[in-house]
Short mmCIF file of C-alpha atoms and ligand atoms in Angstrom, two decimals:
data_model
loop_
_atom_site.label_atom_id
_atom_site.label_comp_id
_atom_site.label_asym_id
_atom_site.label_seq_id
_atom_site.Cartn_x
_atom_site.Cartn_y
_atom_site.Cartn_z
CA MET A 820 0.00 0.00 0.00
CA ASN A 821 1.30 3.49 -0.77
CA GLN A 822 1.75 5.36 2.49
CA ASN A 823 1.15 8.88 1.20
CA THR A 824 -1.61 9.43 3.71
CA ASP A 825 -0.88 12.94 4.93
CA LEU A 826 -0.44 16.34 3.34
CA THR A 827 3.30 16.48 4.10
CA ASP A 828 3.93 13.69 1.61
CA PRO A 829 5.09 15.39 -1.64
CA THR A 830 2.82 13.27 -3.88
CA THR A 831 -0.14 14.51 -1.83
CA TYR A 832 1.07 18.07 -1.37
CA TYR A 833 1.80 18.68 -5.08
CA TYR A 834 -1.19 16.66 -6.39
CA ASP A 835 -3.27 19.57 -7.69
CA ALA A 836 -0.25 20.99 -9.50
CA ASP A 837 0.85 17.61 -10.85
CA TYR A 838 -2.63 16.70 -12.05
CA PRO A 839 -4.41 20.01 -12.55
CA SER A 840 -8.10 20.44 -13.17
CA GLU A 841 -9.27 22.68 -16.00
CA THR A 842 -12.06 24.08 -13.83
CA LEU A 843 -10.69 23.93 -10.27
CA GLY A 844 -7.10 25.09 -10.70
CA LYS A 845 -5.73 28.27 -9.14
CA PHE A 846 -3.14 28.55 -11.92
CA PRO A 847 -4.66 28.00 -15.38
CA GLU A 848 -1.14 27.81 -16.87
CA ASN A 849 -0.71 24.52 -15.00
CA PHE A 850 -3.25 22.97 -17.36
CA ASP A 851 -0.65 22.72 -20.11
CA SER A 852 -0.02 20.24 -22.93
CA THR A 853 1.47 17.73 -20.50
CA THR A 854 -2.01 16.97 -19.22
CA SER A 855 -2.72 15.19 -22.54
CA PHE A 856 0.33 12.99 -22.03
CA GLN A 857 -0.78 12.37 -18.44
CA GLY A 858 -4.22 11.32 -19.66
CA ILE A 859 -6.29 13.89 -17.77
CA ALA A 860 -6.95 16.56 -20.43
CA ARG A 861 -10.31 15.10 -21.49
CA ASP A 862 -11.35 12.60 -18.82
CA VAL A 863 -13.72 14.78 -16.76
CA PRO A 864 -16.04 15.62 -19.72
CA ARG A 865 -16.23 11.88 -20.48
CA TYR A 866 -17.21 11.05 -16.86
CA LEU A 867 -19.87 13.75 -17.01
CA GLU A 868 -21.22 12.28 -20.22
CA LEU A 869 -21.32 8.76 -18.74
CA ALA A 870 -22.96 10.08 -15.57
CA ARG A 871 -25.71 11.70 -17.66
CA GLU A 872 -26.29 8.36 -19.42
CA HIS A 873 -26.36 6.25 -16.25
CA GLY A 874 -27.51 8.63 -13.51
CA GLY A 875 -26.65 8.64 -9.83
CA PRO A 876 -25.85 8.07 -7.10
CA ILE A 877 -22.18 7.76 -8.03
CA LEU A 878 -19.35 6.26 -6.02
CA GLU A 879 -15.90 7.63 -6.74
CA VAL A 880 -13.31 5.27 -5.30
CA CYS A 881 -9.91 6.88 -4.63
CA CYS A 882 -11.41 10.35 -5.14
CA GLY A 883 -8.28 12.29 -4.12
CA THR A 884 -8.73 16.05 -4.01
CA GLY A 885 -11.95 16.05 -6.03
CA ARG A 886 -10.65 16.66 -9.55
CA VAL A 887 -13.44 14.40 -10.90
CA LEU A 888 -15.84 14.38 -7.95
CA ILE A 889 -16.48 18.15 -7.74
CA PRO A 890 -17.46 18.59 -11.43
CA LEU A 891 -19.86 15.61 -11.02
CA ALA A 892 -21.43 17.23 -7.94
CA ARG A 893 -21.62 20.59 -9.72
CA ALA A 894 -23.53 18.85 -12.53
CA GLY A 895 -26.18 17.73 -10.02
CA PHE A 896 -25.09 14.18 -9.14
CA GLU A 897 -25.04 12.75 -5.62
CA VAL A 898 -21.45 11.57 -5.21
CA THR A 899 -19.77 9.60 -2.46
CA GLY A 900 -16.00 9.94 -2.58
CA VAL A 901 -13.81 7.44 -0.77
CA ASP A 902 -10.08 7.81 -0.22
CA ILE A 903 -7.55 6.31 2.17
CA SER A 904 -5.58 9.53 2.57
CA ASP A 905 -6.32 12.22 5.16
CA GLY A 906 -4.10 14.59 3.18
CA PHE A 907 -6.16 14.23 0.01
CA LEU A 908 -9.45 14.41 1.90
CA THR A 909 -8.34 17.59 3.71
CA GLN A 910 -7.71 19.25 0.37
CA LEU A 911 -11.04 17.98 -0.98
CA ARG A 912 -12.92 19.41 2.03
CA GLN A 913 -11.16 22.78 1.64
CA LYS A 914 -12.24 22.92 -2.00
CA LEU A 915 -15.81 21.94 -1.14
CA GLU A 916 -16.00 24.89 1.27
CA ALA A 917 -15.52 27.20 -1.73
CA GLU A 918 -18.34 25.52 -3.68
CA ALA A 919 -22.02 26.52 -3.68
CA PRO A 920 -23.92 24.82 -0.81
CA GLU A 921 -26.04 22.85 -3.33
CA THR A 922 -22.84 21.36 -4.74
CA SER A 923 -21.13 20.52 -1.45
CA GLY A 924 -24.48 19.22 -0.15
CA ARG A 925 -24.42 16.49 -2.79
CA VAL A 926 -21.03 15.15 -1.63
CA LYS A 927 -20.12 12.62 1.02
CA ALA A 928 -16.38 12.28 1.60
CA VAL A 929 -15.38 9.15 3.46
CA ARG A 930 -11.98 7.93 4.63
CA GLN A 931 -11.78 4.22 3.93
CA ASN A 932 -9.45 1.70 2.40
CA ALA A 933 -11.03 0.59 -0.91
CA THR A 934 -9.92 -2.98 -0.19
CA GLU A 935 -12.23 -3.00 2.86
CA LEU A 936 -14.93 -0.72 1.48
CA SER A 937 -18.09 -0.78 3.56
CA LEU A 938 -20.70 1.96 3.08
CA GLU A 939 -24.35 2.16 4.05
CA THR A 940 -25.43 2.78 0.45
CA ARG A 941 -25.20 -0.37 -1.65
CA ASP A 942 -27.19 0.69 -4.68
CA PHE A 943 -24.86 3.01 -6.56
CA ALA A 944 -25.81 3.39 -10.24
CA SER A 945 -22.14 3.67 -11.12
CA ALA A 946 -18.70 3.59 -9.58
CA ILE A 947 -15.58 5.24 -10.95
CA PHE A 948 -11.92 4.42 -10.52
CA ALA A 949 -10.52 7.43 -12.39
CA PHE A 950 -6.99 8.06 -13.55
CA ASN A 951 -5.15 4.83 -12.73
CA SER A 952 -6.46 4.79 -9.17
CA LEU A 953 -6.80 1.01 -9.06
CA LEU A 954 -3.12 0.79 -10.03
CA CYS A 955 -2.25 2.92 -6.99
CA ILE A 956 -3.27 -0.05 -4.83
CA PRO A 957 -0.07 -1.83 -5.81
CA ASP A 958 -0.80 -5.44 -4.95
CA PHE A 959 -2.64 -8.07 -6.98
CA GLU A 960 -4.80 -9.44 -4.16
CA ALA A 961 -5.56 -5.94 -2.86
CA GLN A 962 -6.65 -4.83 -6.34
CA ARG A 963 -8.93 -7.86 -6.58
CA ALA A 964 -10.35 -7.16 -3.11
CA ALA A 965 -11.08 -3.53 -4.07
CA LEU A 966 -12.92 -4.63 -7.23
CA ARG A 967 -15.00 -7.15 -5.25
CA ARG A 968 -15.86 -4.54 -2.62
CA VAL A 969 -16.84 -1.93 -5.18
CA ALA A 970 -18.96 -4.44 -7.13
CA GLY A 971 -20.74 -5.20 -3.84
CA HIS A 972 -21.80 -1.54 -3.62
CA LEU A 973 -23.35 -1.39 -7.12
CA ARG A 974 -27.00 -2.10 -7.82
CA PRO A 975 -27.72 -5.01 -10.19
CA GLY A 976 -26.88 -3.74 -13.69
CA GLY A 977 -24.77 -0.94 -12.17
CA LEU A 978 -21.72 0.24 -14.07
CA LEU A 979 -18.07 0.31 -13.06
CA ILE A 980 -15.94 2.79 -15.02
CA LEU A 981 -12.26 2.10 -14.83
CA ASP A 982 -9.48 4.18 -16.35
CA LEU A 983 -6.18 2.33 -16.64
CA VAL A 984 -3.00 3.27 -18.45
CA ASN A 985 -2.24 0.79 -21.23
CA PRO A 986 0.86 -1.01 -19.93
CA LEU A 987 1.93 -1.81 -23.50
CA GLY A 988 3.03 1.83 -23.80
CA LEU A 989 4.97 1.99 -20.51
CA LYS A 990 8.71 1.69 -19.94
CA LEU A 991 8.32 -1.60 -18.11
CA ALA A 992 12.08 -2.15 -17.90
CA GLY A 993 12.49 1.24 -16.18
CA ASP A 994 14.13 4.32 -17.64
CA GLY A 995 17.18 4.47 -15.40
CA VAL A 996 17.62 8.23 -15.48
CA ALA A 997 15.71 11.09 -13.85
CA LYS A 998 14.52 13.77 -16.26
CA PRO A 999 12.67 17.06 -15.83
CA PHE A 1000 8.97 16.33 -16.31
CA TYR A 1001 7.45 19.81 -16.07
CA THR A 1002 7.67 23.19 -14.37
CA ARG A 1003 4.48 24.49 -12.77
CA LYS A 1004 3.11 26.66 -9.97
CA ASN A 1005 2.53 25.25 -6.52
CA PRO A 1006 -1.14 26.00 -5.72
CA HIS A 1007 -0.41 26.25 -1.97
CA ASN A 1008 2.02 29.18 -2.23
CA GLY A 1009 2.44 30.20 -5.89
CA ASN A 1010 6.12 29.20 -5.99
CA THR A 1011 7.52 27.65 -9.16
CA PHE A 1012 8.66 24.04 -8.98
CA THR A 1013 10.11 21.53 -11.38
CA ARG A 1014 9.30 17.85 -11.03
CA PHE A 1015 11.95 15.33 -12.05
CA SER A 1016 10.84 11.75 -12.50
CA MET A 1017 12.03 8.26 -13.29
CA CYS A 1018 10.73 4.71 -12.97
CA ASP A 1019 12.24 1.36 -12.02
CA ALA A 1020 11.68 -1.95 -13.78
CA LEU A 1021 8.60 -4.01 -12.91
CA ASP A 1022 9.34 -6.23 -9.93
CA GLU A 1023 8.18 -9.79 -9.32
CA GLY A 1024 4.81 -8.52 -8.03
CA GLN A 1025 4.36 -6.61 -11.36
CA ARG A 1026 4.85 -3.41 -9.37
CA GLN A 1027 6.82 -0.43 -10.57
CA ARG A 1028 8.39 2.24 -8.40
CA LEU A 1029 7.86 5.80 -9.69
CA HIS A 1030 10.19 8.26 -8.04
CA GLY A 1031 12.10 11.50 -8.37
CA TRP A 1032 12.03 14.89 -6.73
CA TYR A 1033 10.43 18.31 -6.65
CA ASP A 1034 12.71 21.36 -6.80
CA GLU A 1035 10.85 24.45 -5.59
CA VAL A 1036 12.14 28.02 -5.65
CA ASP A 1037 10.71 30.45 -3.09
CA SER A 1038 10.20 34.21 -3.52
CA GLY A 1039 13.71 34.84 -2.13
CA GLY A 1040 15.26 32.57 -4.77
CA ARG A 1041 16.01 29.74 -2.33
CA LEU A 1042 15.79 26.19 -3.66
CA SER A 1043 14.28 23.32 -1.67
CA ARG A 1044 14.29 19.71 -2.87
CA ARG A 1045 11.82 17.00 -1.81
CA HIS A 1046 12.08 13.38 -2.81
CA TYR A 1047 9.00 11.31 -3.66
CA SER A 1048 8.49 7.64 -4.22
CA MET A 1049 5.39 5.58 -4.90
CA PHE A 1050 4.48 2.24 -6.38
CA TRP A 1051 1.84 1.34 -8.89
CA ARG A 1052 0.89 -2.03 -10.30
CA PRO A 1053 0.04 -1.86 -14.01
CA ILE A 1054 -2.63 -4.32 -15.18
CA PHE A 1055 -2.76 -5.86 -18.65
CA ARG A 1056 -5.85 -6.07 -20.82
CA PHE A 1057 -6.76 -9.73 -20.43
CA GLU A 1058 -5.71 -9.70 -16.77
CA ILE A 1059 -8.26 -6.98 -15.97
CA GLU A 1060 -10.92 -8.89 -17.90
CA LEU A 1061 -10.40 -11.91 -15.62
CA MET A 1062 -10.13 -9.78 -12.48
CA LEU A 1063 -13.44 -8.08 -13.29
CA GLU A 1064 -15.12 -11.36 -14.12
CA ALA A 1065 -14.03 -12.80 -10.76
CA ALA A 1066 -15.59 -9.74 -9.08
CA GLY A 1067 -18.93 -10.34 -10.83
CA LEU A 1068 -18.43 -7.65 -13.49
CA ARG A 1069 -18.60 -8.07 -17.26
CA ILE A 1070 -16.83 -5.69 -19.65
CA VAL A 1071 -19.31 -4.01 -21.99
CA ARG A 1072 -16.91 -1.47 -23.53
CA ASN A 1073 -13.18 -0.88 -23.67
CA GLU A 1074 -12.25 2.45 -25.21
CA GLY A 1075 -8.72 3.59 -25.96
CA GLY A 1076 -9.15 7.07 -24.50
CA HIS A 1077 -11.65 9.65 -23.32
CA GLN A 1078 -13.10 10.52 -26.72
CA LYS A 1079 -14.58 7.10 -27.49
CA GLU A 1080 -11.54 5.99 -29.50
CA PRO A 1081 -11.55 2.23 -30.12
CA TYR A 1082 -8.96 0.44 -27.99
CA THR A 1083 -5.82 -0.69 -29.87
CA SER A 1084 -2.43 -1.88 -28.65
CA GLN A 1085 -1.21 1.70 -29.29
CA SER A 1086 -3.87 3.31 -27.09
CA ALA A 1087 -2.62 5.29 -24.14
CA HIS A 1088 -5.55 4.11 -22.02
CA MET A 1089 -8.09 1.45 -21.39
CA LEU A 1090 -11.32 3.20 -20.41
CA ILE A 1091 -13.34 0.20 -19.38
CA GLN A 1092 -17.06 0.01 -18.67
CA ALA A 1093 -18.12 -3.15 -16.85
CA ARG A 1094 -21.59 -4.12 -15.71
CA LYS A 1095 -22.59 -5.93 -12.53
CA SER A 1096 -24.37 -9.10 -13.54
C1 SAM B 1827 -4.04 8.84 -8.98
S1 SAM B 1827 -4.90 9.43 -7.54
C2 SAM B 1827 -6.50 9.75 -8.26
C3 SAM B 1827 -7.26 10.85 -7.58
C4 SAM B 1827 -8.52 11.34 -8.30
N1 SAM B 1827 -9.47 10.27 -8.49
C5 SAM B 1827 -8.19 11.94 -9.66
O1 SAM B 1827 -8.60 11.37 -10.68
O2 SAM B 1827 -7.53 12.99 -9.70
C6 SAM B 1827 -5.11 7.96 -6.61
C7 SAM B 1827 -5.85 8.11 -5.31
O3 SAM B 1827 -6.03 6.81 -4.75
C8 SAM B 1827 -5.99 6.90 -3.33
N2 SAM B 1827 -5.75 5.56 -2.80
C9 SAM B 1827 -4.64 4.80 -2.93
N3 SAM B 1827 -4.81 3.61 -2.32
C10 SAM B 1827 -6.08 3.61 -1.81
C11 SAM B 1827 -6.85 2.65 -1.09
N4 SAM B 1827 -6.35 1.46 -0.77
N5 SAM B 1827 -8.12 2.99 -0.75
C12 SAM B 1827 -8.64 4.21 -1.05
N6 SAM B 1827 -7.95 5.15 -1.73
C13 SAM B 1827 -6.68 4.85 -2.11
C14 SAM B 1827 -4.87 7.90 -3.09
O4 SAM B 1827 -4.90 8.41 -1.78
C15 SAM B 1827 -5.14 8.90 -4.20
O5 SAM B 1827 -6.00 9.91 -3.76
#
């Protein structure tokens, strides 16, 4: 399990700058071309479209700071967001305070481990694991447990929407050298930072360590450096099919991105829709 559970962890602290929202960001310049490479430039409109097709209530598992959850609530959907991290949930609650009361009134934010998910509501119309969130539970059995738990909270016929990076496009043997990824503004203080990143080779558990550092320059020109490290566990196409089947979910669509592209081996993503039988 990744242990980035409080705001002092760099991956939590820099999250909104690393993965900016087009509509929630304090610094619009953070929403640059890199967001397409990251796979978050067009995902929120697609979730809104799917939500309009399938209705609510919606469960967002691993909701983070609300990048997806808040636009869904703004659009009128009842959304329950679950995350394991106090740091992420603190930032989500701060953002909800700035929203209209009708919007924040539609949101429940719950701290739970997805692998042990247990909520009162068990008839969600849909559940979302956005932006590689399932991969951030970097253990095969834990991923399977999370899928089983989430399926148990869907109504019969309910839909699971799962966004996974296509591992066929990843550097699975690692890249061996840290490189500058991007320079952006820190939304907590406005300072400029540069993130450097690298990845290790997949290990025997099919996990990959993503690590590097953030170099931030304050208003006096002083440089501070913070190291980050996290694991993810990429999942392959036929592996996820079997994992979903074992959780009582059947794939009804697998798109290669957020604009309904057909999935191919070259696709950056697998945007999977799976139905509870
Ligand atoms: C890549 S972020 C996605 C956040 C948000 N959904 C988005 O799209 O911006 C992954 C999130 O998964 C959460 N997470 C990781 N392991 C978890 C677990 N076992 N149970 C619940 N949340 C978890 C992290 O705290 C983090 O907020």
